[in-house]
XYZ file of C-alpha atoms in Angstrom:
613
model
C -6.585 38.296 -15.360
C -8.406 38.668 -18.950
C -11.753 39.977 -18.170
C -14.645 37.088 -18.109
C -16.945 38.071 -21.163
C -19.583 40.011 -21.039
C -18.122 42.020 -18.114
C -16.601 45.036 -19.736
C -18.176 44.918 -23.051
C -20.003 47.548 -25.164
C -22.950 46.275 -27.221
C -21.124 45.960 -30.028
C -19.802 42.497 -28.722
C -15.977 40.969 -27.624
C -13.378 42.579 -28.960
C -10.922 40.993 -31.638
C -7.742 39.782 -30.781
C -6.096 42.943 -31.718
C -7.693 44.934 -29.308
C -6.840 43.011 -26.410
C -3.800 44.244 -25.985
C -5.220 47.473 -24.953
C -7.210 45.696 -21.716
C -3.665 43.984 -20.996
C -2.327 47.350 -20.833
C -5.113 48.663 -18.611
C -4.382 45.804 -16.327
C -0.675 45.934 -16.069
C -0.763 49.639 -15.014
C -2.187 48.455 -11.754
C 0.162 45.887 -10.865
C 2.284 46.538 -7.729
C 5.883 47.915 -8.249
C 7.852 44.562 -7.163
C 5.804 42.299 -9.925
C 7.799 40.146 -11.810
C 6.665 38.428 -15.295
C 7.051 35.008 -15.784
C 6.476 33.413 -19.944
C 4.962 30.386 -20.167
C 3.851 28.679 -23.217
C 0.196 29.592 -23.361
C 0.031 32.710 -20.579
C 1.737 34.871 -18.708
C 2.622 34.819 -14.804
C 2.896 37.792 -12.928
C 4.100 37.739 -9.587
C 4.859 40.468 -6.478
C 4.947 39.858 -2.538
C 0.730 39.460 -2.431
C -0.795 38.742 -5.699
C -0.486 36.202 -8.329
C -2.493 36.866 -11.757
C -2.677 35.094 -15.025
C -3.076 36.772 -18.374
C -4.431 34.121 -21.109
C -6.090 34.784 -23.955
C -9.514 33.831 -24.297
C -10.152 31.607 -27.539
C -12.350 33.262 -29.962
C -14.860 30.275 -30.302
C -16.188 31.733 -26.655
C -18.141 34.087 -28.309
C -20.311 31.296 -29.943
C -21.059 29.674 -26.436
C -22.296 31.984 -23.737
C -25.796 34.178 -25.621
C -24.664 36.933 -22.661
C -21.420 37.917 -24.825
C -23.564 39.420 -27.614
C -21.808 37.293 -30.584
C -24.746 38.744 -32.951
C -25.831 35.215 -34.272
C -27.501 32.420 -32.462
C -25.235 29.238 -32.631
C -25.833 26.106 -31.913
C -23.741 25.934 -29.136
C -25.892 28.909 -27.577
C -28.496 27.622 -28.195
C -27.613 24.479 -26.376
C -26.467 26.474 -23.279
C -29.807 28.420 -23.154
C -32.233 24.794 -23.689
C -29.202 23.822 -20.390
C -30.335 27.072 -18.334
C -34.074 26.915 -19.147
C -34.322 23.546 -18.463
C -32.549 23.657 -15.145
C -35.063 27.115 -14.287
C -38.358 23.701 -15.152
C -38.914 26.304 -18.014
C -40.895 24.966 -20.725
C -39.551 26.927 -23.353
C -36.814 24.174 -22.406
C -38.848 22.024 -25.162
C -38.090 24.312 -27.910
C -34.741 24.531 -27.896
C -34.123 21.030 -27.412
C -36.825 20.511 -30.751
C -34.218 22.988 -32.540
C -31.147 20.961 -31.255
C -33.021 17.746 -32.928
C -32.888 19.173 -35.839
C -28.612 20.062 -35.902
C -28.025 16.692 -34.896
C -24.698 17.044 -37.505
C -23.956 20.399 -35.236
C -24.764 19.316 -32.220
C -21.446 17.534 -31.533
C -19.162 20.103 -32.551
C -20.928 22.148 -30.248
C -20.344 19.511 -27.734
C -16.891 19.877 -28.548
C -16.413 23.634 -28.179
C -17.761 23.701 -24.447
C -15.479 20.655 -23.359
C -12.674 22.607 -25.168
C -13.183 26.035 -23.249
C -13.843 24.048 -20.282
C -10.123 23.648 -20.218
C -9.243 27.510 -20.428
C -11.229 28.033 -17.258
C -9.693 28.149 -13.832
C -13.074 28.426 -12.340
C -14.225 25.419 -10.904
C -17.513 26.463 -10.946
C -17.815 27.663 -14.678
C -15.996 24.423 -15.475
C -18.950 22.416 -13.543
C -21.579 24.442 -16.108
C -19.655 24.044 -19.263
C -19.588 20.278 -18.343
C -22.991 19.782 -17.193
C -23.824 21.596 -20.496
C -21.767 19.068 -22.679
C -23.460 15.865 -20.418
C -26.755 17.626 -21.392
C -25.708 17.910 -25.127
C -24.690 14.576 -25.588
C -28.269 12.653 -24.381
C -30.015 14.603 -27.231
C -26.793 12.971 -30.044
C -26.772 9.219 -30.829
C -23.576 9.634 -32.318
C -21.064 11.551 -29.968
C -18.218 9.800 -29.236
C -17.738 10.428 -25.303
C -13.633 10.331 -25.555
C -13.197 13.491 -26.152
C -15.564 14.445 -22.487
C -14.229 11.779 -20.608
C -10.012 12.675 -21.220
C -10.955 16.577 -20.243
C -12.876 15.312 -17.148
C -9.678 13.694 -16.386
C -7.494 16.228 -17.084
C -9.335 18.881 -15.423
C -9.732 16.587 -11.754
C -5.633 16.156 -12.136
C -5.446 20.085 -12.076
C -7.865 20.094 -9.125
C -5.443 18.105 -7.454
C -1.856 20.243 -8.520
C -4.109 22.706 -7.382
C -4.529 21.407 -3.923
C -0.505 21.112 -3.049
C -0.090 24.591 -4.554
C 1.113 23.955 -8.427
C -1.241 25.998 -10.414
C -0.556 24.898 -14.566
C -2.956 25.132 -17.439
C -4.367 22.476 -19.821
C -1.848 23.203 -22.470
C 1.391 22.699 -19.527
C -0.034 19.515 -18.775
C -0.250 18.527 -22.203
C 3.157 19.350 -22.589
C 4.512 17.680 -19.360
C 4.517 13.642 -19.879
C 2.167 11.858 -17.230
C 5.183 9.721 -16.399
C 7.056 12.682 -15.669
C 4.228 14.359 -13.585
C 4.132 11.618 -11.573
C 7.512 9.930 -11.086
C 8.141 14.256 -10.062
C 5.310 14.648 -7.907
C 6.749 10.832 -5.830
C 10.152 12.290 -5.971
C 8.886 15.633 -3.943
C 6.874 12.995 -1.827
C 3.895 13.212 -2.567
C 3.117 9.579 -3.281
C -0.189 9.092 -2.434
C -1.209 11.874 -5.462
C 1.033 10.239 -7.631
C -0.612 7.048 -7.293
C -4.314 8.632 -8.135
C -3.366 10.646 -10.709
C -1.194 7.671 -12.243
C -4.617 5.841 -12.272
C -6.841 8.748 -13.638
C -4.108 8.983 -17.221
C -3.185 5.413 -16.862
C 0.524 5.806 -17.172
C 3.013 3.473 -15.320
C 2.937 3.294 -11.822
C 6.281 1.155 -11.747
C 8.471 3.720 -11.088
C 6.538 5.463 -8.614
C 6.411 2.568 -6.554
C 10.060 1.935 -7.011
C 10.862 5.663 -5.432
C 7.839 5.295 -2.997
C 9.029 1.862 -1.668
C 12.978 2.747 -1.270
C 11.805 6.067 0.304
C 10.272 3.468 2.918
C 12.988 1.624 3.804
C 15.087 4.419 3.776
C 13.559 6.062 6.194
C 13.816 3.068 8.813
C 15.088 4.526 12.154
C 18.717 3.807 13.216
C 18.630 1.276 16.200
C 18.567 2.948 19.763
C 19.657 1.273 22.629
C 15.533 1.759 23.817
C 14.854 -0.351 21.414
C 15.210 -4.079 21.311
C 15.936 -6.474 18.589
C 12.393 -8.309 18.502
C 10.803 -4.711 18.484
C 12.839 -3.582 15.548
C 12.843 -6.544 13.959
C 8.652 -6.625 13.721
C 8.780 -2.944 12.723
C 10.797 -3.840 9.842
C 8.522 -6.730 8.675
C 5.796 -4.685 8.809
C 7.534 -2.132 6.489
C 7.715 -5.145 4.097
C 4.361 -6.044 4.751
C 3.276 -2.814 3.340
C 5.594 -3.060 0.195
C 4.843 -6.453 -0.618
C 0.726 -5.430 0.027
C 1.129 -2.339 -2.456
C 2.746 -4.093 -5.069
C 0.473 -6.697 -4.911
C -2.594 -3.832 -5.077
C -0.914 -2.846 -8.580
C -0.044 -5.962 -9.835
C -2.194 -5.761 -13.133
C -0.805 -2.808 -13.804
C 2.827 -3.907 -15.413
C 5.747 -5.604 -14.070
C 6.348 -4.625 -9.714
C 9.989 -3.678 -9.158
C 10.763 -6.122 -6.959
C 14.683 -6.279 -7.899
C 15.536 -3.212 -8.079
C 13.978 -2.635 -4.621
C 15.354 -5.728 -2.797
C 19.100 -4.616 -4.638
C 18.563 -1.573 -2.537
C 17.451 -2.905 0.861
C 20.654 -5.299 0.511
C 23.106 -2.313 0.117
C 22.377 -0.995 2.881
C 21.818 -3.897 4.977
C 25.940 -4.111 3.860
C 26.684 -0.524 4.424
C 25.138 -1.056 8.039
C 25.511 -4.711 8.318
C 21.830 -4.855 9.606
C 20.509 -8.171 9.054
C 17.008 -7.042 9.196
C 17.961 -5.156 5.519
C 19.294 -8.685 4.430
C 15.316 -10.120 5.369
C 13.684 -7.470 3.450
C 15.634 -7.918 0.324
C 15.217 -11.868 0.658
C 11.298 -11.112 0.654
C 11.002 -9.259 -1.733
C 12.963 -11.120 -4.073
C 11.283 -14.118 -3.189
C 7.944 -12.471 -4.540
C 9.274 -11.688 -7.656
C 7.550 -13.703 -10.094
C 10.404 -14.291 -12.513
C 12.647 -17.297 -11.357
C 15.407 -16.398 -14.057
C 15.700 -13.071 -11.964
C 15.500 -14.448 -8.165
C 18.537 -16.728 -8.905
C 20.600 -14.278 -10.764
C 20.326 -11.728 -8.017
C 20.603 -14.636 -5.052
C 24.198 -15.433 -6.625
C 25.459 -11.722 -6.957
C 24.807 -11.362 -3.198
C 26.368 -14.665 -2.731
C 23.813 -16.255 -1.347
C 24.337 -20.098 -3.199
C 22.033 -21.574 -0.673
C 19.227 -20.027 -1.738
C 19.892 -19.839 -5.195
C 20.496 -23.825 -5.464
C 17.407 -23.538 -4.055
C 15.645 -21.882 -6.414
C 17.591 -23.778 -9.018
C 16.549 -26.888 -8.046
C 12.629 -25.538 -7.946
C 12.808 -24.337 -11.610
C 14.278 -27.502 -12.331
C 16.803 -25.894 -14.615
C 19.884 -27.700 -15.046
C 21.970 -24.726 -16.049
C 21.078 -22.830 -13.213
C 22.010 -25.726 -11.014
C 25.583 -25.899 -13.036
C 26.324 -22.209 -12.104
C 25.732 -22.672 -8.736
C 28.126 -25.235 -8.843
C 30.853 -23.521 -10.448
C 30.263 -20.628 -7.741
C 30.643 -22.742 -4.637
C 33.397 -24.609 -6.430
C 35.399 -21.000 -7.971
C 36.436 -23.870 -11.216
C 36.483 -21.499 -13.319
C 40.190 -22.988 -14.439
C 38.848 -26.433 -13.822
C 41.481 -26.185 -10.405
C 40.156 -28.062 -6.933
C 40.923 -26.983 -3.368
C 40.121 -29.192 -0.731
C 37.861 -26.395 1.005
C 36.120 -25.641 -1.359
C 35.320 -28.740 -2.708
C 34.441 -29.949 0.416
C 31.896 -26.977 1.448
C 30.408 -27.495 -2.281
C 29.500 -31.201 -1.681
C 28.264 -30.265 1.792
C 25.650 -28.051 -0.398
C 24.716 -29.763 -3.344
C 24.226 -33.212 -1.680
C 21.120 -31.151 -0.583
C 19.283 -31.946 -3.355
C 19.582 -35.196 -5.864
C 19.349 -32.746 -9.346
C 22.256 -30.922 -8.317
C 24.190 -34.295 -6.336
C 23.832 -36.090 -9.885
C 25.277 -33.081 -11.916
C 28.031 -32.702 -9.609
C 29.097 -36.315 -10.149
C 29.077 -36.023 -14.028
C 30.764 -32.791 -13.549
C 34.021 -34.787 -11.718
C 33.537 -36.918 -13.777
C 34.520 -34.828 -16.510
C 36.683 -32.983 -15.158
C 38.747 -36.191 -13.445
C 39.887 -36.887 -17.018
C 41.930 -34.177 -17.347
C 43.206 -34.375 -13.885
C 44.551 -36.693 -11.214
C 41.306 -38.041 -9.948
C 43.557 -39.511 -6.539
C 42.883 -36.036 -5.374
C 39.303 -35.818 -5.935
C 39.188 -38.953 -4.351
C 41.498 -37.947 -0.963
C 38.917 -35.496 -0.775
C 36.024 -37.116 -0.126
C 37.300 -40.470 0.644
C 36.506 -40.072 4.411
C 33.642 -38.047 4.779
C 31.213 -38.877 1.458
C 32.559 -43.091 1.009
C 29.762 -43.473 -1.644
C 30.520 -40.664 -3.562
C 34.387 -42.253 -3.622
C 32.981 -45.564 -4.910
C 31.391 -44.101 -7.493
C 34.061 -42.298 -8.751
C 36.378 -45.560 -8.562
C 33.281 -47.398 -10.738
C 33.205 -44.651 -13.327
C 37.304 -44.676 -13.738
C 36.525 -48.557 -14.035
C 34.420 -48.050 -17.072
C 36.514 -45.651 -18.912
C 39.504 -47.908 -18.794
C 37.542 -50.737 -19.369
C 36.598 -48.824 -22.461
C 40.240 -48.134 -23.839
C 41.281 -51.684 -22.993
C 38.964 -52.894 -25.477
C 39.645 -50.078 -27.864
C 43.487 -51.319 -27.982
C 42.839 -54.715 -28.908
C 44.413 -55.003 -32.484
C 45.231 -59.110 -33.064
C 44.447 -62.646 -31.561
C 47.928 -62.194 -30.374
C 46.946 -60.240 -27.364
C 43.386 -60.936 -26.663
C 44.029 -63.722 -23.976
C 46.158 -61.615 -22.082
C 43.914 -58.477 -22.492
C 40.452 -60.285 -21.669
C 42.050 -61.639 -18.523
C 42.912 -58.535 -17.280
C 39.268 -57.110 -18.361
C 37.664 -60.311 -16.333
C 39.738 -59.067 -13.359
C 38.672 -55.995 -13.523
C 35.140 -57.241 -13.848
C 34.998 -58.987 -10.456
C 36.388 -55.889 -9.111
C 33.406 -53.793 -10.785
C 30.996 -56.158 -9.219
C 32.544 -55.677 -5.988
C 32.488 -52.019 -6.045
C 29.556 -52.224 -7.395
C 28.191 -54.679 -4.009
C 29.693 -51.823 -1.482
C 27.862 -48.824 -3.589
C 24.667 -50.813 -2.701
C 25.561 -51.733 0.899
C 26.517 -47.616 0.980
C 23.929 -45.098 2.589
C 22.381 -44.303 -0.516
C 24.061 -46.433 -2.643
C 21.088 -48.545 -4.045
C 19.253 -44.818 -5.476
C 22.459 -43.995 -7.333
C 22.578 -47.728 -8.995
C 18.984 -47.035 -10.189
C 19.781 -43.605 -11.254
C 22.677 -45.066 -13.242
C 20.393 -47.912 -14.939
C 17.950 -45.396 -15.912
C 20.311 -43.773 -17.762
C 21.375 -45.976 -19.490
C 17.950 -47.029 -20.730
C 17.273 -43.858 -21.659
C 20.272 -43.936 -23.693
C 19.400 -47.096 -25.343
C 16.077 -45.659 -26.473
C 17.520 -42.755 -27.654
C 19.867 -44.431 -29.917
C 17.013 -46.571 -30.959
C 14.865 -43.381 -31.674
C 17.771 -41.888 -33.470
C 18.095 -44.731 -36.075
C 14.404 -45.319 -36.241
C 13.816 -41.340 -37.184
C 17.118 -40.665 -38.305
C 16.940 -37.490 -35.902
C 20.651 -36.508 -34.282
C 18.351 -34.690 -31.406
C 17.339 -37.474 -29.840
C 21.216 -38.033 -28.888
C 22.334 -36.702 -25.442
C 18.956 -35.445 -24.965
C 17.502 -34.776 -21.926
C 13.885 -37.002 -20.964
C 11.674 -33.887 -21.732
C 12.909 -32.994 -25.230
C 13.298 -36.608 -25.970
C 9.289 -36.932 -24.928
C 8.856 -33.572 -27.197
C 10.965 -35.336 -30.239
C 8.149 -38.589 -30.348
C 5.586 -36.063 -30.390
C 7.414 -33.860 -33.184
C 7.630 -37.182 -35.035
C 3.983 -38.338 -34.002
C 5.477 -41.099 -32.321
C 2.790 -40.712 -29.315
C 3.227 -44.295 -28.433
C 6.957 -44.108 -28.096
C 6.266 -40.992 -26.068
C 3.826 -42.875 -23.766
C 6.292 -45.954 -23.210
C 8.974 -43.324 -22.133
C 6.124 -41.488 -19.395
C 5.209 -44.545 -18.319
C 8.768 -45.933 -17.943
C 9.970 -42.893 -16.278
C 7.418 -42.378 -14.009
C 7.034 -38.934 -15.802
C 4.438 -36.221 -13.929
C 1.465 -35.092 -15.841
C 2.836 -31.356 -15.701
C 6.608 -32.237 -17.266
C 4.132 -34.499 -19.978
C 2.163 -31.727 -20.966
C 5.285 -28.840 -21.088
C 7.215 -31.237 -23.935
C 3.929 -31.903 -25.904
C 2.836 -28.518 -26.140
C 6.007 -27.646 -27.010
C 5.987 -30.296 -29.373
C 2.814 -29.219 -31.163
C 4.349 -25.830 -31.270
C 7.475 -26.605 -33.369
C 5.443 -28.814 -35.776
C 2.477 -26.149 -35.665
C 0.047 -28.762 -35.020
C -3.029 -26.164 -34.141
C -5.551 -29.492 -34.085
C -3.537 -31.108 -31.252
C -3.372 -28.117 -29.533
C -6.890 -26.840 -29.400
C -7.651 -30.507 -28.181
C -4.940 -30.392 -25.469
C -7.326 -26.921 -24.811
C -10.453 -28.165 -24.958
C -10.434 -29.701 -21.224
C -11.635 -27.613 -18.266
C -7.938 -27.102 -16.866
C -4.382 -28.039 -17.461
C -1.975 -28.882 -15.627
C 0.579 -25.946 -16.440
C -2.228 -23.377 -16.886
C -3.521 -22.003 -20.584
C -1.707 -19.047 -19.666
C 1.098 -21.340 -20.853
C -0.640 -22.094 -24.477
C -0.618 -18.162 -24.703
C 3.010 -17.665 -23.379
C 4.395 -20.253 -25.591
C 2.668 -19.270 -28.825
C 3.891 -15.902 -28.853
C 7.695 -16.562 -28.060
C 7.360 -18.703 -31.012
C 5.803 -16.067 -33.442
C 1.982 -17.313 -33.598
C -0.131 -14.131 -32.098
C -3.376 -14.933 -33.704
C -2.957 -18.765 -32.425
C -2.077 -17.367 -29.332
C -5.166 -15.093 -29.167
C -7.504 -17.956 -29.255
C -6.691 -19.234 -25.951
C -7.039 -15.847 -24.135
C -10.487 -15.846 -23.181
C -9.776 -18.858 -20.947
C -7.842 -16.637 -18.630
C -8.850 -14.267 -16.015
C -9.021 -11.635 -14.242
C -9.879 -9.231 -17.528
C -6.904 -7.160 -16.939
C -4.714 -9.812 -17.906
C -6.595 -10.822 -20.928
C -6.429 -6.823 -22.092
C -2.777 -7.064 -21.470
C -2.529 -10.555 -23.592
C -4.746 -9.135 -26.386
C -2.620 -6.015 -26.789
C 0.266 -8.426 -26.921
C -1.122 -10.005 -29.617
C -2.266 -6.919 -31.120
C -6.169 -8.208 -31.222
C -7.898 -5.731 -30.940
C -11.457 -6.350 -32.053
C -10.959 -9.518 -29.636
C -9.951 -7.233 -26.961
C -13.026 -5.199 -27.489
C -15.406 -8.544 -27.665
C -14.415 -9.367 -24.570
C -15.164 -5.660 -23.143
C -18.401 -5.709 -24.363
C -18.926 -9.170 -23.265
C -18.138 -8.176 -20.045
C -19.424 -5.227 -19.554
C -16.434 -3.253 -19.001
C -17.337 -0.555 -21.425
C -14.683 1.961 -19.702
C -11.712 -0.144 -20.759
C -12.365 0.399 -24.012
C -10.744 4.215 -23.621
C -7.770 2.560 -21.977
C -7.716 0.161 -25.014
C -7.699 2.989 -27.680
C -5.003 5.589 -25.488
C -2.305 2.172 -26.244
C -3.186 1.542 -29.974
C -1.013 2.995 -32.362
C -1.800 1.855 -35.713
C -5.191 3.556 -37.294
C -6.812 0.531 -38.147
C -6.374 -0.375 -34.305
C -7.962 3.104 -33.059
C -11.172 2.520 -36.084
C -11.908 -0.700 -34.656
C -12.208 0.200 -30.828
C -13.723 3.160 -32.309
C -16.382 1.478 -33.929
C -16.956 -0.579 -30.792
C -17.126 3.005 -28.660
C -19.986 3.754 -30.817
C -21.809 0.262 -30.798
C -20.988 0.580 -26.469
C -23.334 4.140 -26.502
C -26.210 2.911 -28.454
């Protein structure tokens, strides 16, 4: 190892550069006979049977630091270490250094600089310790130190402290070359997660994919079932392997998005590989805690599992996701029924109304195509109101055509007698669909639509606005508030029996489109909302507006979502408000290791240095 300086020195001071070669020489001639170099990018390893040495060189700006290497000149930075040493000895001669230091107030932080900097060449723990406590020293005598520079090498130098602890021995320079995601997702691949995890906090890098590898490695290692143990016993241990997965993610939540899917994707393969059900469970849990319902359904349908998927169809109250559940359980792809399958599919979706009332329009549709008699065999035992309603609906559409063929007086007698007929036929359907389990919901259903259609069309001609046609309630709510039409928008709640949550989605949305900032920051001026202001935020940014969006962030909490949120928008000086408002002074490092542009980094700059006054 390079000599420390001061060791082998004549008075005349450290050698040069040039001259060090001829110590590397003296110090190679000793190595054992088996020693084997190693190049790395700032040193060189050599390695035999029993030793393990290092040769670095030592940066010239360590002359300038320690008085004991003779540099020939008193430097600040000297003279900083020697106020350091006689004020630990309760010298006072302490008093006139630190009066000197006063007066290099523009030097003092460069000096700062230099010890942090060598602090990093050191493999001694202990002369890293002095170089540090030197720096802290330093910087309580300079108003105007910016304490990033300290606080990253602390951080880097206790992340070598612990590589140093599981045997992995780098320099400052390796690390910087490594990425921290790297380091870490390599250090959870070679198991040692719990490392990972602090040292992922300490550079604040991603800790998604470390607990991605940590949490398969879990389940992974689940014992094979023994006949010793039973079925309740194995079946507890594996929910309290979940227990601890859904508990971790839950610890790093603020952190970025958990990998829920990808985790649950890979309990579920092997609960199929080893048709375990207790697999199945643990991928159903964990997908059920994924926050993203877009997600949840997609995977629920690739492991076939329509059940749940209606399920969570039905609770996003999307009616897309409801339609491709349908076409799953029905396969009608080619439009093409089976008995079976049809049969199984109404036994399903008559779960829920939402997806009961698409499935009717959807035979509905599709029965003009085809031969609705078979639609009708079908069900005509099993689901008798379902039957009826299909025999009303093909009573309408022919009613329809009937009058659409009338063309002269000629034939109108004839025509309207056989539309009266099938009148009195309607109305008797009609009677048994109310008598029918059921029967008197769907007849409401059916008159609500068709006053929402009416208003529609009236909206349409009033506003000359195509939207409003085949709309659904929401966006037909959202279209009177587009058009300021609150009053028409209130009839419509009111008539509807619309919830306050569904009322405040389309008018947001509403104010959005027409960038009515005034409504909004009214609809935000009450104590809560209904869907959360995390919404106003969400919203506002999907549609482009980042500084609107900003304004609503400091209604949120905790902080780290508001951070996240202001980054997002990309303010920063708002970010750094809030910090300071809060107190969270250390967040403002984290803010200024994710900004990019410089303006960014000046302003959290500028707020470092108002923080340390």
């Amino acid at each position: 190892v390079m000599p420390y300086p001061g060791d082998e020195y004549s008075d005349d001071g450290p050698p040069a550069n040039d001259e060090i070669g001829s110590i590397v020489e003296i110090e190679i001639r000793n190595l054992p006979s088996d020693a084997s170099v190693v190049m790395e990018i700032d040193s060189i390893r050599i390695l035999s049977t029993d030793t393990f040495q290092i040769i670095q060189l030592v940066p010239d700006n360590i002359r300038y630091i320690f008085p004991e290497a003779g540099a020939g000149t008193i430097t600040t930075t000297s003279t900083l270490v020697c106020a350091f040493d006689e004020y630990a000895a309760e010298s006072t001669a302490c008093v006139d250094y630190i009066g000197e230091l006063t007066h290099k107030a523009a030097e003092l932080g460069d000096s700062i600089d230099q010890l942090v900097e060598f602090a990093g060449y050191e493999f001694d723990v202990d002369i890293q310790k002095r170089l540090l406590r030197v720096a802290s020293f330093g910087k309580s005598f300079s108003n105007t130190y910016v304490t990033d520079n300290f606080v990253n090498m602390c951080r880097r130098l206790k992340v070598l402290q612990y590589l140093r602890a599981i045997g992995t021995l780098i320099s400052l320079e390796q690390l910087a070359v490594i990425e921290d995601s790297r380091l870490t997702k390599r250090l959870a691949t070679h198991g040692h997660y719990q490392l990972a995890f602090e040292i992922a906090e300490i550079l604040n890098s991603s800790v998604t994919p470390l607990l991605g590898i940590w949490a398969r490695h879990l389940i992974g290692s689940i014992p094979k079932a023994s006949p010793s143990t039973s079925a309740h016993e194995r079946s507890t241990y594996f929910e309290i392997v979940t227990d601890m997965i859904l508990n971790k993610f839950e610890l790093y939540h603020y952190r970025g998005v958990m990998p829920y899917e990808p985790v649950a994707v890979f309990a579920h393969r092997i609960g199929e590989q080893t048709r375990d059900q207790n697999y199945t469970d643990i991928a159903l849990r964990l997908l059920s805690a994924s926050p993203s319902a877009d997600t949840r359904f997609r995977v629920l349908l690739s492991w076939n599992q329509p059940k749940e998927a209606l399920k969570e169809a039905v609770a996003s109250g999307s009616s897309d996701m409801i339609f491709t559940v349908m076409e799953h359980l029905l396969a009608a792809k080619d439009m093409e029924f089976s008995s079976d399958k049809v049969a199984g599919a109404i036994t399903v979706l008559n779960q829920y109304p939402e997806s009961a009332a698409i499935l009717r329009s959807y035979i509905k549709c599709v029965t003009e195509a085809h031969t609705q008699r078979n639609v009708v065999k079908v069900y005509s035992d099993s689901f008798r109101e379902f039957t009826t309603q299909c025999r009303l609906n093909e009573y309408f559409r022919f009613e329809a055509k009937l009058r659409k063929d009338i063309k002269g007086g000629a034939v109108i007698s004839q025509i309207e007698r056989s539309v009266n007929s099938l009148s009195d036929g309607a109305k008797a359907v009609e009677e048994a669909t109310r008598n029918e389990r059921g029967g008197a919901a769907n007849t409401k259903m059916i008159n609500y639509h068709h006053i929402l259609l009416d208003k529609q069309s009236d909206l349409e001609q009033k506003l000359d606005d195509k939207r409003f046609l085949n709309a659904s309630l929401a966006d037909t709510i959202r279209f009177c508030y587009h058009h300021n039409r609150a009053s028409d928008a209130a009839e419509l709640v009111q008539l509807f029996s619309v919830n306050e949550k569904m009322h405040t989605w389309a008018k947001l949305r509403a104010y959005i489109d027409s960038k009515n900032w005034d409504a909004i920051n009214q609809m935000a001026s009450a104590k809560k909302s209904p869907i959360g202001f995390d919404a106003f935020v969400t919203l506002l940014l999907d549609s482009n507006q980042p500084e609107q969006a900003a304004r609503y962030i400091p209604k949120l909490s905790p902080i780290e979502k508001r951070m996240e949120l202001y980054v997002a928008c990309g303010d920063w000086r708002g970010a750094c408000e809030d910090c300071l408002r809060n107190k969270e002074e250390g967040m403002l490092g984290q803010l200024k290791s994710r900004a990019k542009a410089e303006s960014a980094i000046s302003i959290i700059d500028s707020y470092i240095q108002k923080a340390n006054k």
